[in-house]
Amino acid sequence: MLKTALRNLLAHKARQIMTLLAVCLGVAFVSGTLVFADSAAEAHRAAASKNFAGIAVTVTAKAPPPGAAANQRDSVLDDALVRKLADVPGVAAVRPSADGSAALNAADGTPLRVKPGANQAAGYIPGADGRDSRYPLAEGRAPADSGELAVDSGTAAAGHFRIGDTVTLATDGPVLTKRLVGIVTTEDTRVTAGGTLALFDKATAQKLFASPGHYTGIDLSAAPGTDQSELSRRVTGMLPARAEAVTGAGQAAQQATLVDTLTRGYEKLPLVFAGVSLFIGSFLIINTFTMLVSRRTREIALLRAIGASRRQVSRSVLLEALLVGLVASAAGFLLGLGIASVLPGILSTDGNTLPQGPLVIGPRPVVAALGVGVGVTVLAAWLPSRRAAKVAPVEAMRTTEQPPSAKRSRIRGGVGLALLVVGAGVLVSLSGAKDASEKNLQNAMFGCALLTTALIVLAPLLASPMIRLTGRLTGRFGITGRLAQRNALRDPRRTAATAATLLISTALVAGLAVIGNSTGQALDRQAAAGLGADYVISSRTPTTAVDPAAVQRVADTPGVRAAGAVTDSTLATGGGVRTISGVDPRTVNDLMKLDFVSGSAKDLGPGRIAVSSTLARKNGVTTGGRLDARIGRNQEFTTYTVVGVYQDNPVAHDALGARTEVAHDSYTPGSVQRVLVRTEDGTVSKTTENRLRAAVGNSPLLKVQDREQFVQEAAGTMGQLLTLMYGMLAIGVVIAALGIMNTLAMSVAERTREIGVLRAVGMDRSGIRRMIRLEAVTVAAFGTLIGLAGGLFGAWAVGSLANGAMPQYTLAPPWGTLLLVCLLSLAIGALAAAVPARRAAALSPLEAVAEA
């Protein structure tokens, strides 16, 4: 039986190519992603180690106790401590630092790569040789006074800076203006991975990030032969109580882990594609082995007749699958190495540059490639192997394949109908829930899975009526169209299995497209409906606030009718932590479009808040009720009176309170997170925008958005969903094309004599090609229509849950996208038939008729 399995595999190797490609694609995504992750992690570690090379120990200040002054953190790191540390045995050199963050504007005035954790700033603190070895000068000189600045070469290139330019920047307050006097190089991975670096003179950096005469850290290099851990123990023994020592190796590990954690998110999308390709590809494997078993029915029956047991037959099929899986895993792993090598370039952007380094091939991707490739192939071949084992010896005398028994068809229909009823029932029951809770979403996913499974089980039974319906179109092509329809109807199980890949991919894409388009439009409407202001001024980073003094400057800007400051803070309730917005009750209705279910905002004040519908529902409160909550830094819960309940509003967040109270209790008392601006005539213009930017000092930490820009940002997360949708469509289309090509190639081989007869009675080569293409289009249309119907139904049920959180949500199918998906599926069907059609047309009539 082993020899038989090997002989069958070699005899039908051409028919296994499509299966190999499908499995290879999934394995390539899995192994390539894992190799990329391991390689990126190693590159981060190498870059971090290089960045901290020469640093044995770093001394930093401990976090101040609660309630301590902000500058108390740095008060222990001064020049006296620097001199004291220099005398510690084993210390070769001492380099103090004053580090923080600073965001810059590019030369054209636009913010440059502003994002949390990426905008580094430090003091250029020269040593005895007059240079700071951490920042080698590439051009110009080091900053010498408070009016000068240096940047790294990457920042200079991205911002189009030249020596002598005036650079505007902000640390955590008003905008600063400096003259660029130098360009340096750095190996800090936070900067080389797409961040920025600004260097000040020593005194300026101390003033900005610590306090005059003090530092944020002190780096120590070790004398030759001194162990880092031993030096750290010596230093720790002489430090003040509010200082601590960390080894350079520990810092490198921490920074590498931090950057590596941030980039781990890049694994998710390729792994999703791998899962989709393997799931869809499993249907191609099942179909391929099912067709092989069907074609070898007589051969298997003969083996059974001469003594082969059912277990031996089953094992021979599984052995074939095992060998196919091994070959596919090896090929997929090699292809995965190519994917891993190009992923850094694909995923890197101007603001997020992934580190480059050699590929790291560990045991994890190798084991994953073998496990995934072999496991999926063997599991997919298990059902065909069981079918092969059931072939009776008597079938060796039959010349044609026997259709499935009526009993089997009834069982299939009963199971499929039961799954359909249960799945549809679950989805229909959720359509009235109007609550996008985690439990309801899980139930919706379960219902969609049942619905998809039901469609796959019922597909052979649905094939006949559906293809007869579409036959009215193919019939317009004359006899070739009618023959194509009958060929597709000849084996509904094979047709359904071939169409399964398109069914699944179309259902996924259609469902995601409808949900994504509907949600995007709902977010647009919600944001537009909730914003009464014409402009929103807000921070680009969560730790930065708007200068309260700038609010009055904004209000005094020509063309501005009203400006209202908003303070955002946390609101802790029994149901979790939410966001509360502190507003002025007198102007809030002019700047926000609040749709109150009950109550109003005019009664906001100390001890009185308004809440969103979702927050009210989750905490069981209504207007006039009481809510125990804690705002910002408060340590104890306070009982607040609910003066109103409004429809969910992204501008107002989860709750509204008087700004005097929210700003007092926030973590940064008196801070302003947003400024809502209403213009005189309600119009927006570039002139007004520039005036508002000037009013806030043209700070790179702040953004000025008009209504349209604000709405677009609110719906911006839909871009990731669309990327995922089109990626899954591409994978599904590729595997579906392989499946159709494989099925038609085997079908042509089975119908050699039939095609020869057609040629003998007068059908020309173009007619044969047209017949095969129309058959492929018929199969593609069947899978696409069934998948489209299932995807639309699932999107309707799942989307209805969002209506509870967003009253603006309505089902909005993107008909253009769905039509494009249908046309693409039909085109793929026609293209997939090109090779089988050419092969069929090339058959000689006499040789085909004579073939046994």
Short mmCIF file of N, CA and C in Angstrom, two decimals, residues 176-296:
data_model
loop_
_atom_site.label_atom_id
_atom_site.label_comp_id
_atom_site.label_asym_id
_atom_site.label_seq_id
_atom_site.Cartn_x
_atom_site.Cartn_y
_atom_site.Cartn_z
N LEU A 176 8.34 77.18 21.15
CA LEU A 176 9.68 77.74 21.23
C LEU A 176 10.22 77.93 19.82
N THR A 177 11.08 78.92 19.65
CA THR A 177 11.71 79.19 18.36
C THR A 177 13.23 79.13 18.56
N LYS A 178 13.88 78.27 17.77
CA LYS A 178 15.33 78.08 17.90
C LYS A 178 15.97 78.16 16.52
N ARG A 179 17.27 78.47 16.50
CA ARG A 179 18.04 78.48 15.26
C ARG A 179 18.83 77.19 15.18
N LEU A 180 18.72 76.47 14.05
CA LEU A 180 19.41 75.20 13.87
C LEU A 180 20.89 75.45 13.59
N VAL A 181 21.75 74.90 14.47
CA VAL A 181 23.18 75.13 14.32
C VAL A 181 23.95 73.84 14.08
N GLY A 182 23.30 72.67 14.27
CA GLY A 182 24.02 71.43 14.10
C GLY A 182 23.13 70.25 13.76
N ILE A 183 23.71 69.27 13.08
CA ILE A 183 23.02 68.01 12.74
C ILE A 183 23.89 66.87 13.24
N VAL A 184 23.30 65.95 14.00
CA VAL A 184 24.05 64.87 14.62
C VAL A 184 23.55 63.53 14.10
N THR A 185 24.23 62.48 14.50
CA THR A 185 23.77 61.12 14.23
C THR A 185 23.45 60.45 15.57
N THR A 186 22.60 59.46 15.55
CA THR A 186 22.23 58.76 16.78
C THR A 186 21.88 57.32 16.45
N GLU A 187 22.04 56.44 17.42
CA GLU A 187 21.67 55.04 17.27
C GLU A 187 20.49 54.67 18.17
N ASP A 188 19.83 55.69 18.71
CA ASP A 188 18.65 55.46 19.56
C ASP A 188 17.55 54.86 18.69
N THR A 189 17.12 53.64 19.03
CA THR A 189 16.11 52.97 18.21
C THR A 189 14.77 53.70 18.21
N ARG A 190 14.49 54.47 19.24
CA ARG A 190 13.24 55.23 19.25
C ARG A 190 13.25 56.32 18.18
N VAL A 191 14.45 56.78 17.84
CA VAL A 191 14.59 57.81 16.81
C VAL A 191 14.73 57.18 15.43
N THR A 192 15.57 56.17 15.33
CA THR A 192 15.81 55.55 14.03
C THR A 192 14.59 54.78 13.53
N ALA A 193 13.65 54.45 14.42
CA ALA A 193 12.43 53.75 14.01
C ALA A 193 11.34 54.71 13.58
N GLY A 194 11.70 55.95 13.29
CA GLY A 194 10.70 56.90 12.78
C GLY A 194 10.41 58.06 13.70
N GLY A 195 11.21 58.23 14.76
CA GLY A 195 10.98 59.34 15.67
C GLY A 195 11.81 60.56 15.30
N THR A 196 11.84 61.54 16.21
CA THR A 196 12.62 62.76 15.99
C THR A 196 13.51 62.99 17.21
N LEU A 197 14.53 63.82 17.04
CA LEU A 197 15.45 64.14 18.12
C LEU A 197 15.79 65.62 18.06
N ALA A 198 15.62 66.30 19.18
CA ALA A 198 16.00 67.71 19.31
C ALA A 198 16.99 67.83 20.45
N LEU A 199 18.11 68.54 20.22
CA LEU A 199 19.16 68.70 21.23
C LEU A 199 19.29 70.17 21.60
N PHE A 200 19.30 70.42 22.92
CA PHE A 200 19.46 71.77 23.44
C PHE A 200 20.81 71.87 24.15
N ASP A 201 21.22 73.08 24.48
CA ASP A 201 22.41 73.22 25.30
C ASP A 201 22.07 72.74 26.72
N LYS A 202 23.07 72.52 27.52
CA LYS A 202 22.90 71.92 28.84
C LYS A 202 21.94 72.71 29.72
N ALA A 203 22.12 73.99 29.84
CA ALA A 203 21.28 74.81 30.73
C ALA A 203 19.83 74.81 30.29
N THR A 204 19.60 74.92 28.98
CA THR A 204 18.23 74.93 28.47
C THR A 204 17.55 73.60 28.71
N ALA A 205 18.26 72.50 28.47
CA ALA A 205 17.68 71.18 28.69
C ALA A 205 17.34 70.98 30.16
N GLN A 206 18.23 71.42 31.07
CA GLN A 206 17.93 71.30 32.49
C GLN A 206 16.70 72.09 32.87
N LYS A 207 16.56 73.26 32.33
CA LYS A 207 15.40 74.11 32.63
C LYS A 207 14.11 73.50 32.12
N LEU A 208 14.16 72.87 30.93
CA LEU A 208 12.97 72.31 30.32
C LEU A 208 12.55 70.99 30.93
N PHE A 209 13.52 70.12 31.24
CA PHE A 209 13.19 68.74 31.59
C PHE A 209 13.51 68.37 33.03
N ALA A 210 14.24 69.20 33.74
CA ALA A 210 14.53 68.91 35.15
C ALA A 210 14.37 70.21 35.94
N SER A 211 15.43 70.75 36.41
CA SER A 211 15.45 72.07 37.04
C SER A 211 16.88 72.57 36.93
N PRO A 212 17.12 73.87 37.01
CA PRO A 212 18.48 74.38 36.84
C PRO A 212 19.49 73.69 37.74
N GLY A 213 20.56 73.20 37.12
CA GLY A 213 21.60 72.54 37.87
C GLY A 213 21.33 71.07 38.16
N HIS A 214 20.25 70.50 37.61
CA HIS A 214 19.89 69.11 37.88
C HIS A 214 19.68 68.34 36.57
N TYR A 215 19.66 67.01 36.71
CA TYR A 215 19.59 66.14 35.53
C TYR A 215 18.46 65.12 35.68
N THR A 216 18.14 64.48 34.58
CA THR A 216 17.15 63.39 34.61
C THR A 216 17.83 62.03 34.70
N GLY A 217 19.13 61.96 34.41
CA GLY A 217 19.86 60.69 34.48
C GLY A 217 21.35 60.91 34.46
N ILE A 218 22.10 59.92 34.96
CA ILE A 218 23.56 59.99 34.95
C ILE A 218 24.07 58.64 34.46
N ASP A 219 24.77 58.63 33.32
CA ASP A 219 25.31 57.40 32.75
C ASP A 219 26.75 57.21 33.21
N LEU A 220 27.05 55.97 33.60
CA LEU A 220 28.40 55.63 34.06
C LEU A 220 28.98 54.56 33.16
N SER A 221 30.22 54.74 32.72
CA SER A 221 30.93 53.70 31.99
C SER A 221 31.93 53.05 32.93
N ALA A 222 32.14 51.75 32.72
CA ALA A 222 32.97 50.97 33.64
C ALA A 222 34.41 50.89 33.16
N ALA A 223 35.30 50.83 34.12
CA ALA A 223 36.72 50.64 33.81
C ALA A 223 36.92 49.21 33.32
N PRO A 224 37.94 48.95 32.52
CA PRO A 224 38.18 47.58 32.02
C PRO A 224 38.26 46.58 33.16
N GLY A 225 37.56 45.46 32.98
CA GLY A 225 37.57 44.41 33.98
C GLY A 225 36.53 44.55 35.07
N THR A 226 35.74 45.63 35.03
CA THR A 226 34.70 45.85 36.05
C THR A 226 33.38 45.30 35.57
N ASP A 227 32.74 44.48 36.39
CA ASP A 227 31.45 43.88 36.05
C ASP A 227 30.32 44.90 36.27
N GLN A 228 29.35 44.91 35.34
CA GLN A 228 28.25 45.86 35.45
C GLN A 228 27.45 45.66 36.73
N SER A 229 27.13 44.41 37.04
CA SER A 229 26.32 44.14 38.23
C SER A 229 27.07 44.56 39.50
N GLU A 230 28.36 44.29 39.55
CA GLU A 230 29.15 44.68 40.72
C GLU A 230 29.22 46.20 40.85
N LEU A 231 29.41 46.88 39.71
CA LEU A 231 29.45 48.34 39.74
C LEU A 231 28.10 48.90 40.17
N SER A 232 27.02 48.27 39.71
CA SER A 232 25.69 48.73 40.10
C SER A 232 25.50 48.62 41.61
N ARG A 233 26.00 47.55 42.21
CA ARG A 233 25.88 47.39 43.67
C ARG A 233 26.69 48.47 44.40
N ARG A 234 27.88 48.78 43.91
CA ARG A 234 28.70 49.82 44.54
C ARG A 234 27.99 51.17 44.47
N VAL A 235 27.43 51.48 43.29
CA VAL A 235 26.77 52.77 43.12
C VAL A 235 25.52 52.86 43.97
N THR A 236 24.75 51.78 44.01
CA THR A 236 23.51 51.79 44.78
C THR A 236 23.77 52.07 46.24
N GLY A 237 24.87 51.56 46.78
CA GLY A 237 25.17 51.74 48.19
C GLY A 237 25.43 53.17 48.59
N MET A 238 25.72 54.04 47.65
CA MET A 238 26.03 55.42 48.01
C MET A 238 25.02 56.43 47.45
N LEU A 239 23.93 55.93 46.87
CA LEU A 239 22.94 56.84 46.30
C LEU A 239 21.98 57.35 47.37
N PRO A 240 21.39 58.55 47.15
CA PRO A 240 20.34 59.03 48.06
C PRO A 240 19.11 58.13 47.97
N ALA A 241 18.20 58.27 48.90
CA ALA A 241 17.04 57.37 48.99
C ALA A 241 16.15 57.49 47.76
N ARG A 242 16.12 58.64 47.14
CA ARG A 242 15.22 58.84 45.99
C ARG A 242 15.90 58.68 44.65
N ALA A 243 16.97 57.90 44.60
CA ALA A 243 17.66 57.59 43.35
C ALA A 243 17.88 56.09 43.26
N GLU A 244 18.02 55.59 42.05
CA GLU A 244 18.22 54.17 41.83
C GLU A 244 19.17 53.96 40.65
N ALA A 245 19.77 52.76 40.58
CA ALA A 245 20.73 52.44 39.53
C ALA A 245 20.23 51.26 38.71
N VAL A 246 20.41 51.34 37.39
CA VAL A 246 20.01 50.28 36.47
C VAL A 246 21.20 50.02 35.55
N THR A 247 21.52 48.75 35.30
CA THR A 247 22.65 48.43 34.42
C THR A 247 22.32 48.78 32.98
N GLY A 248 23.37 49.00 32.19
CA GLY A 248 23.16 49.30 30.77
C GLY A 248 22.51 48.14 30.04
N ALA A 249 22.91 46.91 30.39
CA ALA A 249 22.30 45.74 29.75
C ALA A 249 20.81 45.68 30.06
N GLY A 250 20.44 46.02 31.29
CA GLY A 250 19.02 46.03 31.66
C GLY A 250 18.25 47.08 30.89
N GLN A 251 18.85 48.26 30.68
CA GLN A 251 18.18 49.30 29.91
C GLN A 251 18.00 48.88 28.45
N ALA A 252 19.04 48.26 27.90
CA ALA A 252 18.95 47.80 26.51
C ALA A 252 17.84 46.78 26.36
N ALA A 253 17.74 45.87 27.32
CA ALA A 253 16.69 44.85 27.26
C ALA A 253 15.31 45.49 27.38
N GLN A 254 15.18 46.47 28.28
CA GLN A 254 13.89 47.14 28.45
C GLN A 254 13.48 47.88 27.18
N GLN A 255 14.42 48.62 26.58
CA GLN A 255 14.08 49.37 25.38
C GLN A 255 13.76 48.44 24.22
N ALA A 256 14.52 47.34 24.07
CA ALA A 256 14.25 46.39 23.00
C ALA A 256 12.88 45.76 23.19
N THR A 257 12.54 45.43 24.44
CA THR A 257 11.23 44.84 24.71
C THR A 257 10.11 45.82 24.39
N LEU A 258 10.32 47.09 24.74
CA LEU A 258 9.31 48.10 24.46
C LEU A 258 9.06 48.26 22.97
N VAL A 259 10.13 48.44 22.20
CA VAL A 259 9.98 48.61 20.76
C VAL A 259 9.44 47.34 20.12
N ASP A 260 9.91 46.19 20.61
CA ASP A 260 9.45 44.92 20.07
C ASP A 260 7.95 44.73 20.34
N THR A 261 7.50 45.14 21.52
CA THR A 261 6.08 45.03 21.85
C THR A 261 5.24 45.89 20.91
N LEU A 262 5.74 47.08 20.58
CA LEU A 262 5.01 47.95 19.68
C LEU A 262 4.89 47.35 18.28
N THR A 263 5.95 46.68 17.83
CA THR A 263 5.93 46.14 16.47
C THR A 263 5.30 44.76 16.40
N ARG A 264 5.01 44.13 17.54
CA ARG A 264 4.35 42.83 17.51
C ARG A 264 2.99 42.92 16.83
N GLY A 265 2.41 44.11 16.84
CA GLY A 265 1.12 44.27 16.19
C GLY A 265 1.18 43.99 14.70
N TYR A 266 2.36 44.10 14.10
CA TYR A 266 2.50 43.84 12.67
C TYR A 266 2.30 42.36 12.34
N GLU A 267 2.36 41.49 13.36
CA GLU A 267 2.14 40.06 13.11
C GLU A 267 0.68 39.75 12.80
N LYS A 268 -0.23 40.53 13.35
CA LYS A 268 -1.63 40.15 13.35
C LYS A 268 -2.20 40.05 11.95
N LEU A 269 -1.98 41.06 11.11
CA LEU A 269 -2.61 41.06 9.78
C LEU A 269 -2.12 39.90 8.92
N PRO A 270 -0.80 39.64 8.82
CA PRO A 270 -0.38 38.48 8.03
C PRO A 270 -0.91 37.16 8.58
N LEU A 271 -1.01 37.04 9.91
CA LEU A 271 -1.53 35.80 10.48
C LEU A 271 -3.02 35.64 10.19
N VAL A 272 -3.75 36.74 10.14
CA VAL A 272 -5.17 36.66 9.74
C VAL A 272 -5.28 36.15 8.32
N PHE A 273 -4.45 36.70 7.42
CA PHE A 273 -4.46 36.24 6.03
C PHE A 273 -4.08 34.76 5.95
N ALA A 274 -3.11 34.34 6.80
CA ALA A 274 -2.71 32.93 6.79
C ALA A 274 -3.88 32.05 7.21
N GLY A 275 -4.58 32.45 8.25
CA GLY A 275 -5.73 31.67 8.70
C GLY A 275 -6.81 31.57 7.65
N VAL A 276 -7.08 32.69 6.98
CA VAL A 276 -8.11 32.68 5.94
C VAL A 276 -7.69 31.79 4.78
N SER A 277 -6.43 31.91 4.36
CA SER A 277 -5.98 31.11 3.22
C SER A 277 -6.00 29.62 3.54
N LEU A 278 -5.61 29.25 4.76
CA LEU A 278 -5.63 27.83 5.12
C LEU A 278 -7.06 27.31 5.25
N PHE A 279 -7.94 28.14 5.80
CA PHE A 279 -9.33 27.71 5.94
C PHE A 279 -9.98 27.49 4.58
N ILE A 280 -9.81 28.47 3.70
CA ILE A 280 -10.39 28.34 2.36
C ILE A 280 -9.68 27.25 1.57
N GLY A 281 -8.34 27.17 1.74
CA GLY A 281 -7.59 26.17 1.02
C GLY A 281 -7.95 24.75 1.42
N SER A 282 -8.44 24.56 2.65
CA SER A 282 -8.83 23.22 3.08
C SER A 282 -9.96 22.67 2.21
N PHE A 283 -10.83 23.53 1.72
CA PHE A 283 -11.91 23.07 0.85
C PHE A 283 -11.35 22.62 -0.50
N LEU A 284 -10.31 23.30 -0.97
CA LEU A 284 -9.67 22.88 -2.21
C LEU A 284 -9.02 21.50 -2.02
N ILE A 285 -8.42 21.29 -0.85
CA ILE A 285 -7.79 19.98 -0.59
C ILE A 285 -8.84 18.89 -0.54
N ILE A 286 -9.93 19.16 0.18
CA ILE A 286 -11.01 18.17 0.26
C ILE A 286 -11.54 17.84 -1.13
N ASN A 287 -11.76 18.88 -1.92
CA ASN A 287 -12.30 18.66 -3.27
C ASN A 287 -11.33 17.86 -4.12
N THR A 288 -10.04 18.20 -4.03
CA THR A 288 -9.05 17.49 -4.85
C THR A 288 -9.00 16.01 -4.50
N PHE A 289 -8.89 15.70 -3.22
CA PHE A 289 -8.81 14.29 -2.83
C PHE A 289 -10.13 13.56 -3.06
N THR A 290 -11.24 14.27 -2.91
CA THR A 290 -12.53 13.63 -3.21
C THR A 290 -12.61 13.25 -4.68
N MET A 291 -12.15 14.14 -5.56
CA MET A 291 -12.17 13.85 -6.99
C MET A 291 -11.20 12.72 -7.33
N LEU A 292 -10.04 12.71 -6.68
CA LEU A 292 -9.08 11.64 -6.93
C LEU A 292 -9.64 10.29 -6.49
N VAL A 293 -10.29 10.28 -5.33
CA VAL A 293 -10.89 9.04 -4.84
C VAL A 293 -12.00 8.58 -5.78
N SER A 294 -12.81 9.52 -6.24
CA SER A 294 -13.91 9.17 -7.15
C SER A 294 -13.38 8.59 -8.45
N ARG A 295 -12.31 9.20 -8.97
CA ARG A 295 -11.78 8.72 -10.24
C ARG A 295 -11.10 7.36 -10.07
N ARG A 296 -10.60 7.07 -8.86
CA ARG A 296 -9.91 5.81 -8.64
C ARG A 296 -10.79 4.78 -7.94
#
